[in-house]
Structure formats: C-alpha cells, structure tokens
Short mmCIF file of C-alpha atoms in Angstrom, two decimals:
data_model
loop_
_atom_site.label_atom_id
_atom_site.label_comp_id
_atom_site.label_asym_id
_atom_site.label_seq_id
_atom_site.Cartn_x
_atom_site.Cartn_y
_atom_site.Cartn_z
CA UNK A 14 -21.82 -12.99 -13.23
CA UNK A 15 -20.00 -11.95 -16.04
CA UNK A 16 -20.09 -7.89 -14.85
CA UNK A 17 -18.88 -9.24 -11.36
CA UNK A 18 -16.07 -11.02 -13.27
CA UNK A 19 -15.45 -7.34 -15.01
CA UNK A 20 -15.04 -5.30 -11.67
CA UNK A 21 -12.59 -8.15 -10.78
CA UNK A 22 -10.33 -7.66 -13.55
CA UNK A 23 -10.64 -3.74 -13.18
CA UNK A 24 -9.91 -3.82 -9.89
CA UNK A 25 -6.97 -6.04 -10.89
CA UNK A 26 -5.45 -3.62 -13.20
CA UNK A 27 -6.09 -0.82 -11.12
CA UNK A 28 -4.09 -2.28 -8.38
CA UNK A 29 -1.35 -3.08 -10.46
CA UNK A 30 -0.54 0.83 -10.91
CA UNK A 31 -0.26 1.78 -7.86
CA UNK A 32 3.45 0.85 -6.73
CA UNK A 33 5.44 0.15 -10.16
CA UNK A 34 7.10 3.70 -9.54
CA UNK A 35 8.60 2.50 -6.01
CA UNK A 36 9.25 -0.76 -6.79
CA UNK A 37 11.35 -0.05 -9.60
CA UNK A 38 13.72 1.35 -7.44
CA UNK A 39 14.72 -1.18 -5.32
CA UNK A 40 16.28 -3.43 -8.00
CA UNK A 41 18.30 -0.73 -9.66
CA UNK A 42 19.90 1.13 -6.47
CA UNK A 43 23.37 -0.13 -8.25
CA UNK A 44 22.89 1.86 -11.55
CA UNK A 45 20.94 4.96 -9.45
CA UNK A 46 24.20 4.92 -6.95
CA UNK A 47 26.52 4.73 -9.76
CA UNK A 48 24.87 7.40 -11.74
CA UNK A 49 24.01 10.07 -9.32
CA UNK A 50 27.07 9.32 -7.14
CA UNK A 51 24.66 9.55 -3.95
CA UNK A 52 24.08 7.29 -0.51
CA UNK A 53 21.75 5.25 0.19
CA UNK A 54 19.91 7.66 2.54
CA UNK A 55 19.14 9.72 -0.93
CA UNK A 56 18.09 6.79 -3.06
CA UNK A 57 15.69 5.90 0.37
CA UNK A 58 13.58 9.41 -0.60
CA UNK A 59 12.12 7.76 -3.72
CA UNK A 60 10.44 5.26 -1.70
CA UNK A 61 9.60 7.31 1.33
CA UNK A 62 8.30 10.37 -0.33
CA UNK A 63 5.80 8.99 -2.11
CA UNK A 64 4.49 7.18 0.94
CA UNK A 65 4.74 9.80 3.21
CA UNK A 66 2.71 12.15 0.06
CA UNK A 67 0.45 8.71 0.46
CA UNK A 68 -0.20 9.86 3.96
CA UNK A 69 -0.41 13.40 3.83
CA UNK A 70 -2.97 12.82 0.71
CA UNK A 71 -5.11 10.41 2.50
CA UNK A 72 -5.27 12.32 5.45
CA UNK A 73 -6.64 15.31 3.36
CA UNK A 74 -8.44 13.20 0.97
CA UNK A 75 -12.10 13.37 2.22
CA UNK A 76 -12.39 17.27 2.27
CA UNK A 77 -11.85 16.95 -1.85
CA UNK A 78 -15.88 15.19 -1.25
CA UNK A 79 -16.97 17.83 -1.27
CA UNK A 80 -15.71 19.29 -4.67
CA UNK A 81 -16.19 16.10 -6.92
CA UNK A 82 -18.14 13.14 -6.99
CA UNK A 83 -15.52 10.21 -6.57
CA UNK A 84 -15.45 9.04 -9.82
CA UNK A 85 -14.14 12.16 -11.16
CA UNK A 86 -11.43 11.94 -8.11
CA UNK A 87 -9.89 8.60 -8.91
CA UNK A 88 -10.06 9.40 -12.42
CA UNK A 89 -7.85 12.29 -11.52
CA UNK A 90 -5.77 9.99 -9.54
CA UNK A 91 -5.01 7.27 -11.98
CA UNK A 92 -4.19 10.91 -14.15
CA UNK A 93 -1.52 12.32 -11.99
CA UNK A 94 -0.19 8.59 -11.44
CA UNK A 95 -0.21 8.04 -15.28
CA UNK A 96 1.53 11.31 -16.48
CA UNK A 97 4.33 11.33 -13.50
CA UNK A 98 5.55 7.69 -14.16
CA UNK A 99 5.96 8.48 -17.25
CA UNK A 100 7.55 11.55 -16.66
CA UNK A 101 10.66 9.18 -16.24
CA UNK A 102 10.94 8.43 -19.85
CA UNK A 103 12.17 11.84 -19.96
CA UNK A 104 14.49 12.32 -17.75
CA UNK A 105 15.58 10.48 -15.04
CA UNK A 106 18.21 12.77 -12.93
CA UNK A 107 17.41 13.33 -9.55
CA UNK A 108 15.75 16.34 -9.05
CA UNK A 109 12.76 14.56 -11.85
CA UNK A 110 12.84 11.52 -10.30
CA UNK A 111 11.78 13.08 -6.59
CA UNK A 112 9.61 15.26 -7.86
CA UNK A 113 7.77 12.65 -9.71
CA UNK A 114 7.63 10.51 -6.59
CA UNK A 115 5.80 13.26 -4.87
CA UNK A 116 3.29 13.45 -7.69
CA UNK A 117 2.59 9.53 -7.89
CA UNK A 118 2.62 9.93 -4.27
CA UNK A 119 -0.55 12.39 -4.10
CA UNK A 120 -2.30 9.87 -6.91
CA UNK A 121 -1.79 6.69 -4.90
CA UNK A 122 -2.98 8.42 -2.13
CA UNK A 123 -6.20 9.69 -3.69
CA UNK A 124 -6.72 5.93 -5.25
CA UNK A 125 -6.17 3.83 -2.08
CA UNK A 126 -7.79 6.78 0.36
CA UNK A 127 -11.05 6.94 -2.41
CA UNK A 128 -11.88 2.99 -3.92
CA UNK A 129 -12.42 1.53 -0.48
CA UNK A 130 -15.61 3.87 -0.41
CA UNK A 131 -16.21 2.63 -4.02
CA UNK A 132 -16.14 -0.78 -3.00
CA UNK A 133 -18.21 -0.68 0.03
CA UNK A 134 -20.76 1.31 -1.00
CA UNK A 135 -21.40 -0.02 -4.95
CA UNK A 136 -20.28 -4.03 -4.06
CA UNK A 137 -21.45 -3.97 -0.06
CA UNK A 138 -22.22 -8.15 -0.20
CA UNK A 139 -18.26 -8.58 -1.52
CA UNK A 140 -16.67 -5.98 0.25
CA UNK A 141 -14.15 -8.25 1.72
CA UNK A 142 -13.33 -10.20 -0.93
CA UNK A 143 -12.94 -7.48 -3.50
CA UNK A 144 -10.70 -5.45 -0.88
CA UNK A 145 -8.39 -8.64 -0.71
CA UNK A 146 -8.68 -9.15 -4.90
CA UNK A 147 -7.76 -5.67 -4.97
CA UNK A 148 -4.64 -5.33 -2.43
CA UNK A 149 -2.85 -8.48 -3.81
CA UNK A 150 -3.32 -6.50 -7.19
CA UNK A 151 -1.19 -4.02 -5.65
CA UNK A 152 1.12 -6.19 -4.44
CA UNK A 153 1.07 -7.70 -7.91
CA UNK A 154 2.26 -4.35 -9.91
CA UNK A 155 5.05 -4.36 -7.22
CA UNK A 156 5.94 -8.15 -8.27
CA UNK A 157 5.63 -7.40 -12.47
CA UNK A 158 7.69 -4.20 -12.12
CA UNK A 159 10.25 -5.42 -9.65
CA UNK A 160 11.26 -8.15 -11.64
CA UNK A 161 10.75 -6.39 -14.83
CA UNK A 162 12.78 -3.63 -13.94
CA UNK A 163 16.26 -4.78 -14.15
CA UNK A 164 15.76 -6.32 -17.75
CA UNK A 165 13.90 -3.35 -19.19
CA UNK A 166 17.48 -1.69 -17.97
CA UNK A 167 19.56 -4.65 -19.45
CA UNK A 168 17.42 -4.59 -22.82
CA UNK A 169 15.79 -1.30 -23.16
CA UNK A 170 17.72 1.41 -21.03
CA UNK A 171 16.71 3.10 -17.65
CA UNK A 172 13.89 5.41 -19.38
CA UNK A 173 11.98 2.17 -20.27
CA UNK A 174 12.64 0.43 -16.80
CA UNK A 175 12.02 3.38 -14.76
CA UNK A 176 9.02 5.33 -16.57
CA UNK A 177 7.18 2.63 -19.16
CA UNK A 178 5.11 1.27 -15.84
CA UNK A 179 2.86 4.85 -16.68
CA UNK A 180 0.96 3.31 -19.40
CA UNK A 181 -0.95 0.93 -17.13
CA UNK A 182 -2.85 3.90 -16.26
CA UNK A 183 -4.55 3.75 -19.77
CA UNK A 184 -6.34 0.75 -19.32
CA UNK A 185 -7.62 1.15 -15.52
CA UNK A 186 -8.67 4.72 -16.53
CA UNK A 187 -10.78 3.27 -19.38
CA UNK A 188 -12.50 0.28 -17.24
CA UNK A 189 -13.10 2.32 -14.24
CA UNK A 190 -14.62 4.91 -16.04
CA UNK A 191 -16.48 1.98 -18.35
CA UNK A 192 -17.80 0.20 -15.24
CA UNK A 193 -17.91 2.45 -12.52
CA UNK A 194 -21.20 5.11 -12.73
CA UNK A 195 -21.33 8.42 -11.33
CA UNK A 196 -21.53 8.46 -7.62
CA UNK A 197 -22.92 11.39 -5.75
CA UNK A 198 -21.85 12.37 -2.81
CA UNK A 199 -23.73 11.52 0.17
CA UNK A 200 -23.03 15.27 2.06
CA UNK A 201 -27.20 15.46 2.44
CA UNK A 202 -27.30 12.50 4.72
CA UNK A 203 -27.60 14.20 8.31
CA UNK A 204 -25.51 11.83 10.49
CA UNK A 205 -22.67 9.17 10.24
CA UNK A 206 -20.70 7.22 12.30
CA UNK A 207 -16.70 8.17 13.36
CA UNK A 208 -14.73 6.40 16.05
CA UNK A 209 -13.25 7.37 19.66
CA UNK A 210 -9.68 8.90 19.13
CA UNK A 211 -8.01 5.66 21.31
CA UNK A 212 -9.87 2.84 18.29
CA UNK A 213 -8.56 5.51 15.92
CA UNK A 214 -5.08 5.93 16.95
CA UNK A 215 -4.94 2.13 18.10
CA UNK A 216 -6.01 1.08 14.41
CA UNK A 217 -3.64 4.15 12.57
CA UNK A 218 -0.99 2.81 14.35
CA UNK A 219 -1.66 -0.73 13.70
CA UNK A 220 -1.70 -0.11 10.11
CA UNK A 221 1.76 2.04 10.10
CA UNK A 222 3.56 -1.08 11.81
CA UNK A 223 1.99 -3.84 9.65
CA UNK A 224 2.74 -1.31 6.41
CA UNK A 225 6.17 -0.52 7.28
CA UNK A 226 7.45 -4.08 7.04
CA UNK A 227 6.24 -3.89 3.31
CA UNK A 228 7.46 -0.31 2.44
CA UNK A 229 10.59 -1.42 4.14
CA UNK A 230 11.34 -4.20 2.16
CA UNK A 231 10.14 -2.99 -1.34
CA UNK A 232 12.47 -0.61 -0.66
CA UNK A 233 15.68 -2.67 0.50
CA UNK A 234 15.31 -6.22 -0.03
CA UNK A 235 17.26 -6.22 -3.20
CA UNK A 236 19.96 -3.97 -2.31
CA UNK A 237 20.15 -7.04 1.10
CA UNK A 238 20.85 -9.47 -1.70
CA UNK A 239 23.42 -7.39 -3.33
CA UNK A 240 24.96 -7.15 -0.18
CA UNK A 241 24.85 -10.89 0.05
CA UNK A 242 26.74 -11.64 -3.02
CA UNK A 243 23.46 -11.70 -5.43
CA UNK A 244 23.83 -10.45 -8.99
CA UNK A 245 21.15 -7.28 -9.89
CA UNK A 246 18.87 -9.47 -11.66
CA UNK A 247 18.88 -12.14 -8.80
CA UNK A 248 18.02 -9.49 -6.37
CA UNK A 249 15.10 -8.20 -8.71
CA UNK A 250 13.59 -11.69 -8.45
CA UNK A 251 14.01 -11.68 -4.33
CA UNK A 252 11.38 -8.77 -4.83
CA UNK A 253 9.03 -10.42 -7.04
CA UNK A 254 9.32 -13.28 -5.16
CA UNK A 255 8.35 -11.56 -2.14
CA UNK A 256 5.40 -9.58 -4.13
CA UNK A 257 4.31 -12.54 -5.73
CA UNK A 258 4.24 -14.24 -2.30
CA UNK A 259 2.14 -11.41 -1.31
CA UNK A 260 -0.11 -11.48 -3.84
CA UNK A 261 -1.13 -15.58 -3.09
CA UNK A 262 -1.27 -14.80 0.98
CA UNK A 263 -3.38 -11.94 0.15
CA UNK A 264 -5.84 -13.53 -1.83
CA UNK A 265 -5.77 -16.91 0.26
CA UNK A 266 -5.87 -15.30 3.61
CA UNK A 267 -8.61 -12.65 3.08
CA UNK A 268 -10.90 -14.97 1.71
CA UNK A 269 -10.78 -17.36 4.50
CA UNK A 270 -10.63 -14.37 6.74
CA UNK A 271 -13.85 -13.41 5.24
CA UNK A 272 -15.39 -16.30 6.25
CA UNK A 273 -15.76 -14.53 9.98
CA UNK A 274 -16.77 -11.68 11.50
CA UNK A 275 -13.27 -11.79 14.04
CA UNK A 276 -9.96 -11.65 12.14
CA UNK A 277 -7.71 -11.82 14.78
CA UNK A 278 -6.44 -14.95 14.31
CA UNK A 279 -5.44 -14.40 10.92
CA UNK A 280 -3.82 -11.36 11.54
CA UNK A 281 -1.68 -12.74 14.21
CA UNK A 282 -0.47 -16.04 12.60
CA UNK A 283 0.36 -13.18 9.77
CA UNK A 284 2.41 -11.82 11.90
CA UNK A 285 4.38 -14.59 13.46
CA UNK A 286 4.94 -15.25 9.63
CA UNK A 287 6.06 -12.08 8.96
CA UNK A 288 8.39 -12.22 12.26
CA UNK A 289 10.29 -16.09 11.34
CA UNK A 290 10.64 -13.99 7.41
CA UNK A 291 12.58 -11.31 9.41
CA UNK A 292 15.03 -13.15 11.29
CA UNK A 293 15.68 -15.63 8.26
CA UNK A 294 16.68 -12.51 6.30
CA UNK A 295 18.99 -12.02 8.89
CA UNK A 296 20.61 -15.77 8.81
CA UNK A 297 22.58 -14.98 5.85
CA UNK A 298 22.45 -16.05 2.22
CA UNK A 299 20.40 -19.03 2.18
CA UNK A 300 18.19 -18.44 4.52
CA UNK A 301 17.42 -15.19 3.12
CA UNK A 302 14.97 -17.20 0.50
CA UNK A 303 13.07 -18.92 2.92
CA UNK A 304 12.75 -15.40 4.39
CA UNK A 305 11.64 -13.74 1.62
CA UNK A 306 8.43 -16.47 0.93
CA UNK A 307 7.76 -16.14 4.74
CA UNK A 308 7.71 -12.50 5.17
CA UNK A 309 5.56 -12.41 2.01
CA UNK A 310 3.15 -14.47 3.50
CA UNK A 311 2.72 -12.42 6.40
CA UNK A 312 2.96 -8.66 5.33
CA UNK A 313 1.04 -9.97 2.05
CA UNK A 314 -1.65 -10.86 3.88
CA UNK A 315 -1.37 -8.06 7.18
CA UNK A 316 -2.10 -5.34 3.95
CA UNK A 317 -5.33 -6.67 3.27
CA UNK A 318 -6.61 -7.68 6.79
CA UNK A 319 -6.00 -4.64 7.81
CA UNK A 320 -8.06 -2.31 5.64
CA UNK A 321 -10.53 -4.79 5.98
CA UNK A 322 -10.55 -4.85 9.71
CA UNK A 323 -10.36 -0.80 9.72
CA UNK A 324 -13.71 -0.75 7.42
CA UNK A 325 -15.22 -3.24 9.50
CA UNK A 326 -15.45 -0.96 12.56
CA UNK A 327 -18.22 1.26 10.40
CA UNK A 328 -21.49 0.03 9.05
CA UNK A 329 -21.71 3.41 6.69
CA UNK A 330 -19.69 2.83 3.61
CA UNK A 331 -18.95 6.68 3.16
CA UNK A 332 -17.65 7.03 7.12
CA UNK A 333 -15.85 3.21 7.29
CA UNK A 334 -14.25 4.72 4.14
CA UNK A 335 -13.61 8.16 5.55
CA UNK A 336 -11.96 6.91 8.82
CA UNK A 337 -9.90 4.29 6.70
CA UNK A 338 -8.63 7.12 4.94
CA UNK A 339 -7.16 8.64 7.77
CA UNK A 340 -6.12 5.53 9.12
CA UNK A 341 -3.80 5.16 6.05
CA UNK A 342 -2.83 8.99 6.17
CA UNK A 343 -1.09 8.78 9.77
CA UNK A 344 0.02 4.94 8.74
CA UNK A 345 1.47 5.91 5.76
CA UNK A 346 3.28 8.82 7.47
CA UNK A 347 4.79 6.02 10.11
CA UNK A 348 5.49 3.92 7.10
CA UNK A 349 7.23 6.34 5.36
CA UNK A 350 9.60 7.27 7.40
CA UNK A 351 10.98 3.96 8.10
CA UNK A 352 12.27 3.24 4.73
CA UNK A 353 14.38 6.12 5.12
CA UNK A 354 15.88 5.54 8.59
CA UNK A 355 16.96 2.43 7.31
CA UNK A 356 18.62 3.96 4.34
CA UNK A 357 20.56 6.02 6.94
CA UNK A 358 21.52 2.62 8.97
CA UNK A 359 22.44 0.70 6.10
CA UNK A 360 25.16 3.83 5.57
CA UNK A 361 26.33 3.63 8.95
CA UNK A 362 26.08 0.35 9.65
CA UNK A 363 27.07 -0.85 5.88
CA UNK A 364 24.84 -3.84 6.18
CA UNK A 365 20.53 -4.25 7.02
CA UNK A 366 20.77 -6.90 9.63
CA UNK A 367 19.69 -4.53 12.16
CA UNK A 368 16.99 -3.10 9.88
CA UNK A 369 15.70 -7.16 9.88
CA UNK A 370 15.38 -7.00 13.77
CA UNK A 371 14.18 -4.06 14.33
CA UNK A 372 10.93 -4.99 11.95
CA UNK A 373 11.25 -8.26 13.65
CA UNK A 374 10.44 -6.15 16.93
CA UNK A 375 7.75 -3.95 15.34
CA UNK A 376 5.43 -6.90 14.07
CA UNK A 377 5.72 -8.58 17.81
CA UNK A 378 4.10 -4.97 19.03
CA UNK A 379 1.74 -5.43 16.11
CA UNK A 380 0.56 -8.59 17.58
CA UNK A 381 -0.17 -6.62 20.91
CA UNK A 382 -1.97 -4.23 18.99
CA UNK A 383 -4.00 -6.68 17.16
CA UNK A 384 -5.27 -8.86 19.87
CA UNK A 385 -7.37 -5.62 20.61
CA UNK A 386 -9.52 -5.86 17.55
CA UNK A 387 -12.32 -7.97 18.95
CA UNK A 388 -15.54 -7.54 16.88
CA UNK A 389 -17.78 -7.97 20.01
CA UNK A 390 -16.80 -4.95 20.99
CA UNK A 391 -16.63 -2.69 17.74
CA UNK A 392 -19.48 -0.73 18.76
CA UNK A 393 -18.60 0.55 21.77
CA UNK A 394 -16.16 2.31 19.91
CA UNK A 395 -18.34 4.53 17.41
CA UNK A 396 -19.53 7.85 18.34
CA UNK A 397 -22.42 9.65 16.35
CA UNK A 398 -21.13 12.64 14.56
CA UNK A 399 -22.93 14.74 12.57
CA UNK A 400 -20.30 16.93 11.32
CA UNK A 401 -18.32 14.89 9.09
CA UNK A 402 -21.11 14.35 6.06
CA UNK A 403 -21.88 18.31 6.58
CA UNK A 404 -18.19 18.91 6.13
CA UNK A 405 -18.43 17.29 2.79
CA UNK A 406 -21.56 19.13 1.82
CA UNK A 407 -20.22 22.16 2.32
#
C-alpha cells in the first residue's frame, strides 16, 4: 500500500513537468509581443514546435528500444526536459526560446511516448487508473505554471517565470529512478500484436482532434481574455482554471471510465462538454468563464480516455505501448499545427471567435470518430506481426 501510494506521487510529479515550458507562454504573450516586437503567428511556434517535436519524437520513439532499456530513456527525457527549461534563465530572446522548445519538445515526447509501456507492463491491474492519475498530473503542471507565470514576471522577472519550471525535473528524476527498476527490453519475445492501418489511422486521428482542443487553448485562451478586456494576471487564472478543471475531469472521469470495458459513453458526453465550452468562449466576456470550466471538463477528461482507449486495443504492454506511441506521433503532428493556424487567424482576423468554432466543429467529428471504438470488436482489428519486437532486438 504504501509503495502503491509512492508510484502515485511519482507519477504525479512526473506529470507536472511535462507542459510548464508551453504553458508559460500563453499568459505572457503581452510582455513576449512587446519585447520581441513580433505577431502572434511567431509567439504561436513556442507552443506548436514543441508539439509537433512531441510527434515527430513519438513517432520515432520505439526504434531507441532497441539501444536502451526504458529506464535509461525516460531518465534521458526528464534530462533534456530539465536542462532546456532552464535554459530560459539564461536568456530568453527568441532564437533561445525556440530552440529550447524543440529540445523540451523531443523530452516530452520520449516521456509520454515511453511511461505508458512503464505503466502497463510494471502496474498491469491499475493501468487505467494510473494513466488517468498521471494525465491530470500533466494537466496539473500546465495549471501551477500558468497561473504562476505572470507573478514570477510581476515579482521575480521573465528568467524566473519563463525558465524556473526546469527544476521539477530534479525530483521526478530522483523518484523514478528510486522506484522504477531496470526494465529489459522484451526484443527476444518472437511475436506481438499491431493493428490494421484503418483502427490505426481512425484512433491517430481521434487523438489529434481531441488533443488539439487542449494545445489550442493552452496556447490562446489567455491572450482571448486579453482581448476581452481581462488584465494579464486575470487571463493567467482563465488558464489555470481551465487546467485545474482538467485535472478534476481527468481524475473523476477515468476512474469511473475504468469501471468498464466500453468507454464510449464517456468520451462522447466529454465531448459535448468540450463543444457547449467552445461556443461559450465565443458568447463574449461572461460567458467565457462558464466556458472555460466546461471545456476543461471535456478536453480534461478526452486526454486521458483516449490513451487509455488506444492501449486498450492491445493485450501486450510493450505493442499497446508501441502503437500508442505512434498514435500520439501523427496526433501530436495534427495537434501541432493547429495552434499555429490560429495564431495566423487571430492576425488576420484580430479576434479568436472563429478559432472557438472551428474546435467547436472538430470535437462534433470527434464524436463520429468515437462512436467507432466499440470493445466487442477490438480484436478484429489486431494483426499478428512478428517484426516489430525483432525490430527492437536488433
């Protein structure tokens, strides 16, 4: 009991480092656009990069299997993560501040892409329930930092409320590596489990949608209440409102959803959630807050539900972790380029309502997607191949 309440807590802390170094960014577009005299379609590239590096990463990710055990590789993660946060504390133009978004970006995708197999295979009988402990961690770094952002600037300077976040790497470093033994890899095992290319596509693309909604509004939800009239700090809290939304939906909503085998529902009332959020944002200033708890209902718990439906396609820990690895990898590349676009509409159009609808319109496709994921039907889906554990043996 008491180790179980130890790989909680580490799971906890290693969540929280993995999106400080976007969600910083949202709350202080004012001081970056003052300071580097750019657009907004520039400040969007530290919040797309590094999701788009998520992608490319986790789409890459499993080959590394075959060079080191995965203990070594999410030590090495939580490394890179670490040192290029903190890089920030340095120097903060923008040439750093891209380049250290690519580098967190290759760590978070190493992280997310590698402690799904971690979890499956070393905690099988809580597999669900750690996933959903360990996304709302996520979404709980994005909550602490965003609304710790804009004071560290007020108090502290930018160096401190862009680059102090790197220090949380310490701790997760030390408890993984406390808690967490060596793993071999599994490359002698002769066959494994993959999926047909339509599940695969149908789930990548799933994700991408669902993720977008979140990278989306990490990105631009405070800048939408500056727009609205909202003082920095104000618009800060709209984030960690949203995050810390996220973080109760996830926990609350995986855990029931972990109560049965079909998720669907779940998923879809997520959705409808995440849809009413959208168009609330949309309704102007005081509907905007009622937007922000119901869209952080719904993505907060979409994140969750669907890694968890993605690894519960695959018995094998090692291939339900592989193929949620890509999953993420062509998600993340959907994900990441949304953020961005929007950046460029919000300097043409010089407002986000139509960055609202058009997410409005991507969860109702979502919903098509998800009414798919029937887990009657799962295994008609897998195909036996024998090449993927021999690619990681070498």
């Amino acid at each position: 009991m008491r180790r179980n309440v130890l790989i909680v807590v580490m799971l906890v802390v290693l969540g929280i480092n993995l999106r400080p170094i976007m969600a910083t960014i949202g709350p202080l577009t004012d001081y970056l656009l003052h300071q580097w005299q750019l657009s907004y379609g520039w400040i969007s590239l530290l919040n797309g990069v590094p999701i788009i590096m998520m992608g490319l990463g986790a789409l890459t990710s499993y080959r590394l299997l075959r060079l080191a055990d995965l203990r070594r590789l999410i030590s090495f993660a939580l490394l890179i993560l670490g040192i290029s946060t903190l890089c920030r504390l340095i120097d903060h133009s923008p040439a750093t501040m891209i380049a250290s978004a690519v580098m967190a970006g290759l760590g978070i995708a190493l992280a997310q892409a590698f402690l799904p197999i971690v979890i499956k295979r070393q905690w099988p009988g809580h597999t669900a329930s750690f996933m959903g402990i360990y996304v709302s961690a996520i979404m709980a770094g994005a909550a602490i930092s965003a609304a710790g952002a804009p004071i560290l600037l007020e108090h502290a300077g930018a160096a401190l409320a862009l680059g102090s976040w790197g220090w949380l790497a310490a701790p997760a470093l030390l408890m993984f590596l406390r808690l967490v033994p060596v793993i071999p890899p599994q490359g002698a095992v002769a066959d494994t489990s993959s999926l047909t290319p339509g599940r695969f596509w149908r789930l990548a693309v799933f994700f991408g949608l669902g993720t977008s909604g979140f990278t989306c509004m990490l990105a631009w939800l405070p800048p939408h209440f500056l727009d609205l009239g909202y003082p920095p700090t104000q618009a800060g809290l709209a984030l960690a409102l949203l995050s810390a939304t996220e973080v109760v939906s996830g926990l609350v909503l995986s855990q029931l959803a972990a109560r049965s085998a079909d998720r669907r529902p779940w998923v879809i009332l997520a959705l409808l959630l995440a849809i009413a959020g959208m168009l609330c944002l949309n309704a102007g200033p005081n509907a905007a807050w009622l937007g922000v708890v119901l869209a952080g209902v719904g993505v907060g718990a979409l994140f969750p539900l669907s890694l968890i439906i993605c690894m519960d396609h695959l018995e094998d820990a090692q291939a339900a972790g592989i193929v949620t690895a890509r999953v993420q990898g062509v998600g993340y590349l959907i994900a990441g380029i949304l953020p961005m676009l929007a950046g460029v509409m919000r300097d043409t159009m010089h407002h986000f309502g139509l960055v609202w609808i058009g997410l409005a319109a991507v969860f109702a496709v979502a919903i098509w997607l998800a009414v798919g994921f029937d887990p009657k039907h799962y295994a008609r889906y897998r195909v036996h191949w024998q090449g993927m554990k021999n690619e990681c043996q070498g």
